Amino acid sequence: MITAQEKAQFLPAASQALFEGDCVCTVLRQDPNGEQKYVLSAPKLTVDLQEQKGKQLSAMASKIDHLTAAGPTARLAIVKIAKQELLGGFELKCAVVEYDAKQQYFLATGPGIVKVDNSKTSEPNQDGGRFSMRRKSYSIVENYDTLKYFVETNQVIAEAEGQGVVVNYFPIVDGKYDRHITVTAGRIIGNLMETPAGQTELSTLHALDGVTYREEDMEFAGRKLFYDVGKSIIT
């Protein structure tokens, strides 16, 4: 569903729909473990539809090829809910957010920031690894030039030149922030997995090009960093 406060226009010749003014696109995806809600908002939305001659907009609405949300500030929020219980989610802010239906990915063009808020999750503070997303925690990814989220494979790729992508992770223990961890790199690849309870969890993390790692009294730098959640080893 897409709503706009100022204008909605359909261009049949271009198989394109244009929306302007506080635009909001909401998509719900059901799976066996719950519901995933995607909310994309921006001043302007452009929707490219699959060309179907003679079809009305209502008949073409479910055949989106490409969607572009243009800023100056575009936002994408994704929330996972099961049995009316929040299982986690994140919010992304940047200049432009695109969605490609064929390749099933979101592309964010920065500079931008991603906030992952698991501070209110009802899951217990269990040991799922150093960067566990099942733990009560708060994460911030910023300074990226581009960030891709592949929906089907649950993979995130963030890239940046100069200072590089900056990832800050704050685990919460007994209601307070624990050890602050910062990873900086030119390219960061995060592979996610879904737990039996329906939560999203990090499975592996790759950091490449100018990598630095800081954790209170520990700091190191290198060309590559690899974190294996299953083995709880950082290489």
XYZ file of N, CA and C in Angstrom:
705
model
N 0.836 -1.190 0.000
C 0.000 0.000 0.000
C 0.875 1.245 0.000
N 0.527 2.209 -0.839
C 1.276 3.466 -0.913
C 0.314 4.627 -0.711
N 0.682 5.567 0.153
C -0.106 6.783 0.356
C 0.779 7.999 0.134
N 0.175 9.097 -0.309
C 0.899 10.352 -0.536
C -0.020 11.513 -0.190
N 0.542 12.567 0.389
C -0.259 13.697 0.853
C -0.504 14.751 -0.213
N 0.356 14.809 -1.264
C 0.228 15.891 -2.247
C -0.244 15.412 -3.622
N 0.392 14.379 -4.149
C 0.065 13.998 -5.523
C 0.339 12.522 -5.780
N -0.548 11.908 -6.571
C -0.341 10.551 -7.059
C -0.652 10.562 -8.549
N 0.284 10.094 -9.361
C 0.141 10.185 -10.813
C 0.556 8.867 -11.464
N -0.240 8.417 -12.452
C 0.088 7.195 -13.179
C 0.402 7.543 -14.621
N 1.558 7.089 -15.122
C 1.995 7.354 -16.486
C 1.936 6.041 -17.271
N 0.841 5.777 -17.980
C 0.674 4.490 -18.682
C 1.779 4.200 -19.688
N 2.207 5.221 -20.434
C 3.216 5.017 -21.475
C 4.538 4.532 -20.894
N 4.844 4.974 -19.668
C 6.107 4.605 -19.023
C 5.937 3.469 -18.025
N 4.687 2.990 -17.854
C 4.388 1.965 -16.838
C 4.973 2.389 -15.490
N 4.646 3.605 -15.108
C 5.264 4.204 -13.918
C 4.231 4.970 -13.101
N 4.372 4.896 -11.785
C 3.521 5.660 -10.874
C 4.394 6.581 -10.042
N 3.967 7.847 -9.902
C 4.717 8.846 -9.155
C 3.893 9.314 -7.963
N 4.549 9.442 -6.802
C 3.884 9.914 -5.590
C 4.736 11.018 -4.966
N 4.095 12.054 -4.445
C 4.826 13.166 -3.846
C 4.148 13.624 -2.560
N 4.977 14.048 -1.592
C 4.474 14.613 -0.349
C 4.240 13.596 0.746
N 5.184 13.473 1.676
C 5.052 12.554 2.811
C 4.565 11.171 2.365
N 5.277 10.590 1.436
C 4.880 9.292 0.881
C 5.249 8.151 1.835
N 4.360 7.175 1.933
C 4.602 6.004 2.782
C 4.193 4.748 2.019
N 5.134 3.811 1.901
C 4.858 2.523 1.276
C 4.972 1.443 2.352
N 3.922 0.664 2.539
C 3.890 -0.377 3.572
C 3.688 -1.750 2.930
N 4.550 -2.686 3.293
C 4.458 -4.047 2.766
C 4.526 -5.028 3.937
N 3.639 -6.023 3.935
C 3.628 -7.062 4.962
C 3.987 -8.393 4.315
N 4.915 -9.106 4.948
C 5.295 -10.440 4.475
C 5.061 -11.442 5.597
N 4.303 -12.494 5.282
C 3.998 -13.526 6.264
C 4.954 -14.708 6.094
N 5.376 -15.284 7.205
C 6.143 -16.515 7.156
C 5.691 -17.391 8.332
N 6.126 -18.640 8.397
C 5.642 -19.542 9.458
C 5.909 -19.047 10.865
N 6.925 -18.176 11.034
C 7.286 -17.724 12.377
C 6.745 -16.350 12.744
N 5.969 -15.742 11.847
C 5.436 -14.429 12.196
C 5.237 -13.539 10.989
N 5.345 -12.249 11.230
C 5.070 -11.248 10.211
C 6.224 -10.247 10.127
N 6.655 -9.953 8.911
C 7.689 -8.959 8.678
C 7.019 -7.736 8.063
N 7.226 -6.572 8.674
C 6.598 -5.349 8.191
C 7.669 -4.392 7.672
N 7.516 -3.953 6.412
C 8.440 -3.008 5.783
C 7.706 -1.679 5.600
N 8.291 -0.589 6.089
C 7.698 0.737 5.914
C 8.752 1.656 5.303
N 8.500 2.109 4.079
C 9.414 2.987 3.356
C 8.756 4.351 3.225
N 9.444 5.397 3.657
C 8.868 6.742 3.596
C 9.876 7.730 3.022
N 9.355 8.719 2.277
C 10.218 9.718 1.634
C 9.336 10.817 1.044
N 9.918 11.972 0.708
C 9.141 13.031 0.051
C 8.622 12.621 -1.329
N 9.352 11.702 -2.004
C 8.957 11.312 -3.359
C 9.200 9.825 -3.582
N 8.211 9.141 -4.151
C 8.330 7.727 -4.497
C 8.067 7.539 -5.988
N 8.924 6.780 -6.639
C 8.740 6.441 -8.047
C 8.653 4.927 -8.157
N 7.561 4.436 -8.733
C 7.340 2.996 -8.846
C 7.323 2.606 -10.322
N 8.266 1.767 -10.727
C 8.297 1.227 -12.088
C 7.582 -0.120 -12.076
N 6.563 -0.247 -12.938
C 5.730 -1.444 -12.967
C 6.054 -2.297 -14.187
N 5.796 -3.586 -14.067
C 5.954 -4.464 -15.221
C 4.962 -4.049 -16.294
N 5.437 -3.954 -17.508
C 4.591 -3.482 -18.597
C 3.533 -4.524 -18.940
N 2.265 -4.101 -18.797
C 1.133 -4.958 -19.131
C 0.109 -4.104 -19.867
N 0.166 -4.126 -21.168
C -0.684 -3.263 -21.989
C -2.161 -3.537 -21.741
N -2.894 -2.435 -21.618
C -4.331 -2.540 -21.433
C -4.759 -2.745 -20.001
N -3.805 -2.911 -19.079
C -4.136 -3.137 -17.677
C -4.258 -1.816 -16.925
N -5.167 -1.762 -15.965
C -5.297 -0.600 -15.106
C -4.236 -0.659 -14.000
N -4.006 0.483 -13.350
C -3.014 0.555 -12.274
C -3.313 -0.456 -11.175
N -4.592 -0.629 -10.826
C -4.948 -1.551 -9.743
C -4.542 -2.982 -10.072
N -4.584 -3.340 -11.347
C -4.216 -4.696 -11.750
C -2.716 -4.883 -11.852
N -1.983 -3.762 -11.938
C -0.531 -3.816 -12.093
C 0.209 -3.599 -10.784
N -0.529 -3.207 -9.748
C 0.104 -2.776 -8.496
C 0.972 -3.843 -7.857
N 0.593 -5.116 -8.054
C 1.374 -6.187 -7.442
C 2.546 -6.618 -8.309
N 2.758 -5.949 -9.446
C 3.822 -6.290 -10.389
C 4.878 -5.198 -10.421
N 5.435 -4.874 -9.271
C 6.448 -3.825 -9.187
C 7.787 -4.364 -9.667
N 8.423 -3.621 -10.565
C 9.771 -3.956 -11.023
C 10.825 -3.289 -10.151
N 10.600 -1.991 -9.908
C 11.600 -1.201 -9.189
C 10.897 -0.058 -8.451
N 11.397 0.242 -7.274
C 10.824 1.326 -6.476
C 11.959 2.211 -5.969
N 11.789 3.534 -6.120
C 12.818 4.481 -5.673
C 12.206 5.503 -4.726
N 12.780 5.626 -3.535
C 12.361 6.634 -2.556
C 13.462 7.680 -2.469
N 13.138 8.920 -2.841
C 14.138 9.988 -2.897
C 13.909 11.001 -1.797
N 15.022 11.475 -1.198
C 14.989 12.385 -0.068
C 14.801 13.838 -0.442
N 15.381 14.732 0.376
C 16.690 14.596 1.017
C 16.842 13.489 2.059
N 15.772 13.059 2.719
C 15.891 11.962 3.673
C 14.844 10.897 3.377
N 15.324 9.682 3.113
C 14.435 8.541 2.926
C 14.644 7.587 4.095
N 13.565 6.935 4.531
C 13.633 6.038 5.684
C 13.061 4.673 5.336
N 13.708 3.641 5.844
C 13.197 2.280 5.716
C 13.219 1.634 7.087
N 12.069 1.203 7.555
C 11.966 0.528 8.847
C 11.458 -0.889 8.616
N 12.118 -1.860 9.231
C 11.715 -3.260 9.127
C 11.544 -3.820 10.535
N 10.369 -4.391 10.799
C 10.059 -4.918 12.126
C 9.542 -6.342 11.990
N 10.016 -7.235 12.867
C 9.543 -8.629 12.885
C 8.686 -8.829 14.129
N 7.459 -9.351 13.909
C 6.510 -9.550 15.006
C 5.971 -10.976 14.935
N 5.861 -11.620 16.086
C 5.256 -12.954 16.168
C 4.412 -13.027 17.431
N 3.147 -13.440 17.262
C 2.220 -13.554 18.396
C 2.179 -12.261 19.198
N 2.083 -11.125 18.456
C 2.026 -9.785 19.045
C 3.246 -9.462 19.888
N 4.350 -10.146 19.621
C 5.583 -9.918 20.367
C 6.658 -9.404 19.423
N 7.328 -8.314 19.791
C 8.378 -7.732 18.973
C 9.629 -8.597 19.047
N 10.087 -9.065 17.878
C 11.277 -9.893 17.816
C 12.507 -9.113 17.364
N 12.348 -7.817 17.134
C 13.475 -6.983 16.719
C 13.183 -6.260 15.420
N 14.093 -5.377 15.056
C 13.928 -4.619 13.827
C 15.004 -3.568 13.698
N 14.962 -2.832 12.568
C 15.937 -1.767 12.393
C 15.347 -0.654 11.546
N 15.983 0.524 11.633
C 15.581 1.674 10.837
C 16.794 2.206 10.094
N 16.602 2.512 8.825
C 17.665 3.016 7.964
C 17.291 4.413 7.475
N 18.251 5.333 7.503
C 18.039 6.684 6.984
C 19.172 7.033 6.028
N 18.816 7.604 4.866
C 19.838 8.000 3.895
C 19.202 8.928 2.859
N 19.915 9.176 1.765
C 19.408 10.078 0.734
C 18.418 9.394 -0.198
N 18.733 8.161 -0.618
C 17.888 7.430 -1.571
C 17.813 5.962 -1.170
N 16.607 5.383 -1.214
C 16.418 3.946 -0.997
C 15.729 3.371 -2.231
N 16.282 2.287 -2.767
C 15.691 1.626 -3.924
C 15.366 0.173 -3.583
N 14.318 -0.334 -4.237
C 13.964 -1.744 -4.087
C 13.850 -2.360 -5.467
N 14.596 -3.430 -5.710
C 14.556 -4.141 -6.978
C 13.836 -5.471 -6.773
N 12.679 -5.636 -7.419
C 11.859 -6.821 -7.203
C 12.467 -8.072 -7.829
N 13.133 -7.927 -8.967
C 13.710 -9.092 -9.634
C 14.836 -9.707 -8.808
N 15.722 -8.855 -8.308
C 16.866 -9.348 -7.547
C 16.602 -9.372 -6.045
N 15.419 -8.892 -5.620
C 14.990 -8.971 -4.229
C 15.989 -8.330 -3.270
N 16.314 -7.053 -3.514
C 17.189 -6.363 -2.577
C 16.789 -4.898 -2.426
N 17.137 -4.333 -1.271
C 17.033 -2.899 -1.023
C 18.428 -2.306 -1.162
N 18.538 -1.164 -1.828
C 19.808 -0.461 -1.981
C 19.665 0.925 -1.373
N 20.497 1.229 -0.377
C 20.503 2.549 0.256
C 21.756 3.291 -0.179
N 21.576 4.522 -0.669
C 22.701 5.359 -1.080
C 22.923 6.421 -0.014
N 24.143 6.458 0.522
C 24.445 7.350 1.635
C 24.979 8.693 1.203
N 25.566 9.403 2.174
C 25.857 8.890 3.517
C 24.573 8.599 4.300
N 24.646 7.569 5.120
C 23.454 7.180 5.845
C 23.779 6.494 7.149
N 22.707 6.110 7.853
C 22.858 5.486 9.162
C 21.790 4.404 9.331
N 22.162 3.318 10.004
C 21.229 2.245 10.329
C 21.245 2.048 11.837
N 20.052 2.000 12.447
C 19.945 1.763 13.885
C 19.178 0.470 14.116
N 19.816 -0.448 14.836
C 19.187 -1.718 15.182
C 18.901 -1.692 16.680
N 17.625 -1.674 17.026
C 17.230 -1.542 18.433
C 16.632 -2.852 18.933
N 17.421 -3.615 19.682
C 16.937 -4.830 20.335
C 16.855 -4.639 21.852
N 16.815 -3.392 22.273
C 16.831 -3.105 23.708
C 15.523 -3.488 24.393
N 14.443 -3.559 23.616
C 13.138 -3.852 24.217
C 12.665 -5.271 23.928
N 13.523 -6.068 23.307
C 13.109 -7.428 23.016
C 12.846 -8.192 24.308
N 11.848 -9.075 24.279
C 11.489 -9.822 25.478
C 12.321 -11.095 25.629
N 13.165 -11.360 24.632
C 14.025 -12.534 24.729
C 15.001 -12.358 25.885
N 15.326 -13.425 26.607
C 16.264 -13.306 27.722
C 17.670 -13.029 27.237
N 18.496 -12.470 28.091
C 19.899 -12.211 27.770
C 20.651 -13.531 27.801
N 20.665 -14.211 26.676
C 21.351 -15.489 26.605
C 22.620 -15.338 25.789
N 23.542 -16.233 25.986
C 24.829 -16.153 25.313
C 24.701 -16.687 23.896
N 24.596 -15.758 22.923
C 24.522 -16.158 21.532
C 25.748 -15.722 20.772
N 26.814 -15.308 21.474
C 28.010 -14.831 20.797
C 28.266 -13.372 21.092
N 29.441 -12.924 20.734
C 29.857 -11.566 21.070
C 28.967 -10.491 20.442
N 28.514 -10.728 19.194
C 27.667 -9.745 18.517
C 26.233 -10.242 18.386
N 25.780 -11.024 19.330
C 24.461 -11.638 19.222
C 23.359 -10.598 19.105
N 22.431 -10.842 18.170
C 21.270 -9.973 18.015
C 20.101 -10.469 18.856
N 20.269 -11.636 19.491
C 19.236 -12.133 20.400
C 19.358 -11.472 21.767
N 20.570 -11.029 22.094
C 20.776 -10.323 23.355
C 20.135 -8.948 23.268
N 19.795 -8.399 24.420
C 19.376 -7.006 24.461
C 20.582 -6.182 24.030
N 20.414 -5.402 22.994
C 21.550 -4.662 22.459
C 21.074 -3.503 21.595
N 22.028 -2.662 21.238
C 21.757 -1.512 20.381
C 22.942 -1.381 19.438
N 22.674 -1.312 18.125
C 23.750 -1.234 17.145
C 23.525 -0.056 16.203
N 24.630 0.542 15.758
C 24.565 1.650 14.816
C 25.586 1.396 13.707
N 25.128 1.433 12.458
C 26.006 1.350 11.292
C 25.915 2.688 10.578
N 27.057 3.351 10.384
C 27.017 4.677 9.776
C 28.190 4.895 8.828
N 28.103 6.004 8.109
C 29.159 6.452 7.199
C 29.284 5.587 5.944
N 28.257 4.811 5.605
C 28.347 4.001 4.390
C 27.999 4.842 3.156
N 28.624 4.490 2.015
C 28.263 5.102 0.734
C 27.104 4.341 0.098
N 27.164 3.007 0.167
C 26.063 2.171 -0.305
C 25.849 1.031 0.690
N 24.602 0.617 0.819
C 24.259 -0.518 1.672
C 23.178 -1.325 0.966
N 23.427 -2.625 0.795
C 22.460 -3.512 0.159
C 21.958 -4.537 1.176
N 20.644 -4.756 1.159
C 20.045 -5.802 1.973
C 19.306 -6.750 1.043
N 19.787 -8.002 0.941
C 19.174 -9.013 0.094
C 18.126 -9.767 0.905
N 16.862 -9.615 0.518
C 15.739 -10.136 1.293
C 15.756 -11.661 1.373
N 15.934 -12.334 0.234
C 15.839 -13.788 0.207
C 17.016 -14.475 0.904
N 18.226 -13.929 0.729
C 19.407 -14.566 1.311
C 19.762 -14.014 2.684
N 19.065 -12.949 3.123
C 19.331 -12.339 4.422
C 20.799 -11.921 4.559
N 21.282 -11.225 3.556
C 22.664 -10.747 3.572
C 22.693 -9.228 3.461
N 23.610 -8.598 4.215
C 23.792 -7.151 4.185
C 25.221 -6.848 3.754
N 25.382 -5.947 2.775
C 26.705 -5.526 2.316
C 26.772 -4.005 2.377
N 27.698 -3.476 3.181
C 27.889 -2.034 3.307
C 29.297 -1.664 2.846
N 29.413 -0.588 2.069
C 30.704 -0.176 1.533
C 30.879 1.329 1.664
N 32.141 1.748 1.832
C 32.452 3.177 1.930
C 33.927 3.402 1.656
N 34.237 4.554 1.081
C 35.621 4.950 0.882
C 36.046 5.845 2.046
N 37.304 6.271 2.048
C 37.787 7.167 3.095
C 37.873 6.481 4.438
N 37.163 7.010 5.426
C 37.180 6.457 6.777
C 36.622 5.044 6.815
N 35.732 4.729 5.895
C 35.117 3.413 5.859
C 33.817 3.344 6.631
N 33.177 2.184 6.561
C 31.936 1.939 7.297
C 32.259 1.777 8.778
N 31.448 2.377 9.629
C 31.661 2.301 11.081
C 30.486 1.553 11.714
N 30.794 0.478 12.453
C 29.777 -0.306 13.150
C 30.019 -0.196 14.646
N 29.019 0.276 15.377
C 29.083 0.350 16.840
C 28.059 -0.608 17.428
N 28.516 -1.418 18.389
C 27.649 -2.413 19.022
C 27.677 -2.220 20.530
N 26.461 -2.100 21.109
C 26.337 -1.871 22.546
C 25.470 -2.971 23.164
N 26.034 -4.029 23.710
C 25.220 -5.022 24.424
C 24.689 -4.414 25.718
N 23.513 -4.868 26.146
C 22.891 -4.350 27.362
C 22.805 -5.473 28.386
N 23.379 -5.251 29.551
C 23.385 -6.233 30.624
C 22.833 -5.578 31.887
N 21.815 -6.188 32.486
C 21.193 -5.654 33.709
C 20.727 -4.219 33.519
N 20.188 -3.937 32.323
C 19.631 -2.619 32.052
C 20.653 -1.544 31.745
N 21.949 -1.914 31.626
C 22.990 -0.928 31.359
C 23.834 -1.371 30.171
N 24.412 -0.369 29.463
C 25.301 -0.690 28.359
C 26.540 -1.401 28.868
N 26.926 -2.463 28.154
C 28.118 -3.221 28.518
C 29.283 -2.732 27.640
N 30.199 -3.613 27.302
C 31.394 -3.242 26.548
C 31.040 -2.729 25.152
N 31.480 -1.494 24.844
C 31.234 -0.868 23.550
C 32.259 -1.396 22.542
N 31.774 -1.963 21.428
C 32.647 -2.516 20.393
C 32.487 -1.702 19.121
N 33.610 -1.319 18.489
C 33.582 -0.564 17.238
C 34.426 -1.265 16.190
N 33.827 -1.506 15.012
C 34.545 -2.092 13.877
C 34.454 -1.111 12.714
N 35.600 -0.820 12.090
C 35.648 0.063 10.932
C 36.293 -0.676 9.770
N 35.714 -0.551 8.564
C 36.269 -1.230 7.390
C 35.698 -0.611 6.122
N 36.394 -0.817 5.004
C 35.911 -0.312 3.722
C 34.704 -1.070 3.216
N 34.624 -2.370 3.588
C 33.514 -3.219 3.144
C 33.154 -4.190 4.255
N 31.880 -4.260 4.586
C 31.411 -5.158 5.633
C 30.277 -6.012 5.077
N 30.406 -7.340 5.253
C 29.397 -8.284 4.776
C 28.856 -9.055 5.974
N 27.571 -8.936 6.215
C 26.936 -9.647 7.315
C 25.935 -10.652 6.787
N 26.096 -11.920 7.162
C 25.138 -12.961 6.795
C 24.245 -13.242 7.991
N 22.940 -13.192 7.762
C 21.968 -13.355 8.830
C 21.255 -14.684 8.694
N 20.705 -15.174 9.795
C 19.933 -16.408 9.775
C 18.736 -16.232 10.698
N 17.731 -17.066 10.510
C 16.542 -17.012 11.359
C 16.579 -18.159 12.356
N 16.392 -17.833 13.623
C 16.406 -18.838 14.678
C 15.071 -19.580 14.700
N 14.989 -20.739 15.369
C 13.717 -21.469 15.470
C 12.602 -20.636 16.091
N 12.978 -19.646 16.912
C 11.967 -18.798 17.556
C 11.499 -17.665 16.647
N 12.117 -17.554 15.440
C 11.684 -16.533 14.501
C 12.494 -15.264 14.527
N 13.525 -15.197 15.358
C 14.365 -14.015 15.412
C 15.433 -14.059 14.336
N 15.929 -12.870 13.969
C 17.045 -12.777 13.038
C 18.334 -12.704 13.838
N 19.318 -13.500 13.434
C 20.584 -13.577 14.162
C 21.744 -13.528 13.179
N 22.840 -12.924 13.593
C 24.044 -12.873 12.779
C 24.708 -14.247 12.773
N 25.084 -14.736 11.571
C 25.776 -16.021 11.482
C 27.265 -15.833 11.212
N 27.603 -14.940 10.283
C 29.009 -14.614 10.030
C 29.142 -13.134 9.696
N 30.324 -12.594 9.950
C 30.612 -11.193 9.640
C 31.998 -11.112 9.007
N 32.070 -10.538 7.803
C 33.340 -10.285 7.132
C 33.571 -8.780 7.079
N 34.777 -8.342 7.391
C 35.175 -6.948 7.241
C 36.450 -6.930 6.405
N 36.498 -6.076 5.382
C 37.621 -6.037 4.458
C 38.108 -4.611 4.247
N 39.417 -4.467 3.982
C 40.021 -3.190 3.603
C 40.095 -2.197 4.771
N 41.284 -2.041 5.323
C 41.507 -1.069 6.387
C 40.695 -1.343 7.627
N 40.778 -2.555 8.149
C 39.943 -2.968 9.282
C 40.563 -2.526 10.610
N 39.744 -1.953 11.477
C 40.145 -1.688 12.860
C 39.076 -2.245 13.792
N 39.508 -2.715 14.967
C 38.599 -3.269 15.970
C 38.974 -2.673 17.314
N 37.997 -2.092 17.997
C 38.242 -1.480 19.306
C 37.205 -1.990 20.304
N 37.701 -2.394 21.473
C 36.819 -2.853 22.559
C 37.480 -2.517 23.889
N 37.178 -1.346 24.402
C 37.719 -0.863 25.675
C 39.236 -1.025 25.734
N 39.736 -2.077 26.376
C 41.177 -2.213 26.571
C 41.861 -3.021 25.469
N 41.158 -3.255 24.347
C 41.735 -4.050 23.270
C 41.532 -3.336 21.934
N 42.589 -3.325 21.103
C 42.495 -2.692 19.794
C 43.456 -3.380 18.834
N 42.995 -3.647 17.614
C 43.894 -4.196 16.605
C 43.444 -3.749 15.213
N 44.349 -3.888 14.231
C 44.069 -3.474 12.864
C 44.597 -4.534 11.911
N 44.005 -4.605 10.713
C 44.441 -5.584 9.728
C 43.751 -5.373 8.404
N 43.979 -6.309 7.486
C 43.373 -6.213 6.155
C 42.010 -6.881 6.109
N 41.818 -7.979 6.877
C 40.561 -8.709 6.891
C 40.174 -9.086 8.317
N 38.883 -9.145 8.564
C 38.373 -9.643 9.829
C 37.237 -10.601 9.513
N 37.229 -11.758 10.182
C 36.151 -12.727 9.999
C 35.663 -13.192 11.368
N 34.346 -13.098 11.568
C 33.753 -13.529 12.832
C 32.794 -14.676 12.549
N 33.066 -15.824 13.157
C 32.229 -17.003 13.036
C 31.431 -17.148 14.325
N 30.111 -16.938 14.237
C 29.263 -16.975 15.422
C 29.242 -18.368 16.041
N 29.113 -19.397 15.198
C 29.010 -20.759 15.700
C 30.209 -21.169 16.524
N 31.401 -20.717 16.117
C 32.635 -21.067 16.829
C 33.058 -19.986 17.814
N 32.359 -18.831 17.794
C 32.709 -17.702 18.674
C 34.183 -17.325 18.543
N 34.644 -17.242 17.289
C 36.044 -16.907 17.032
C 36.120 -15.704 16.093
N 36.942 -14.724 16.456
C 37.266 -13.599 15.581
C 38.671 -13.810 15.044
N 38.814 -13.830 13.725
C 40.118 -14.005 13.093
C 40.524 -12.713 12.392
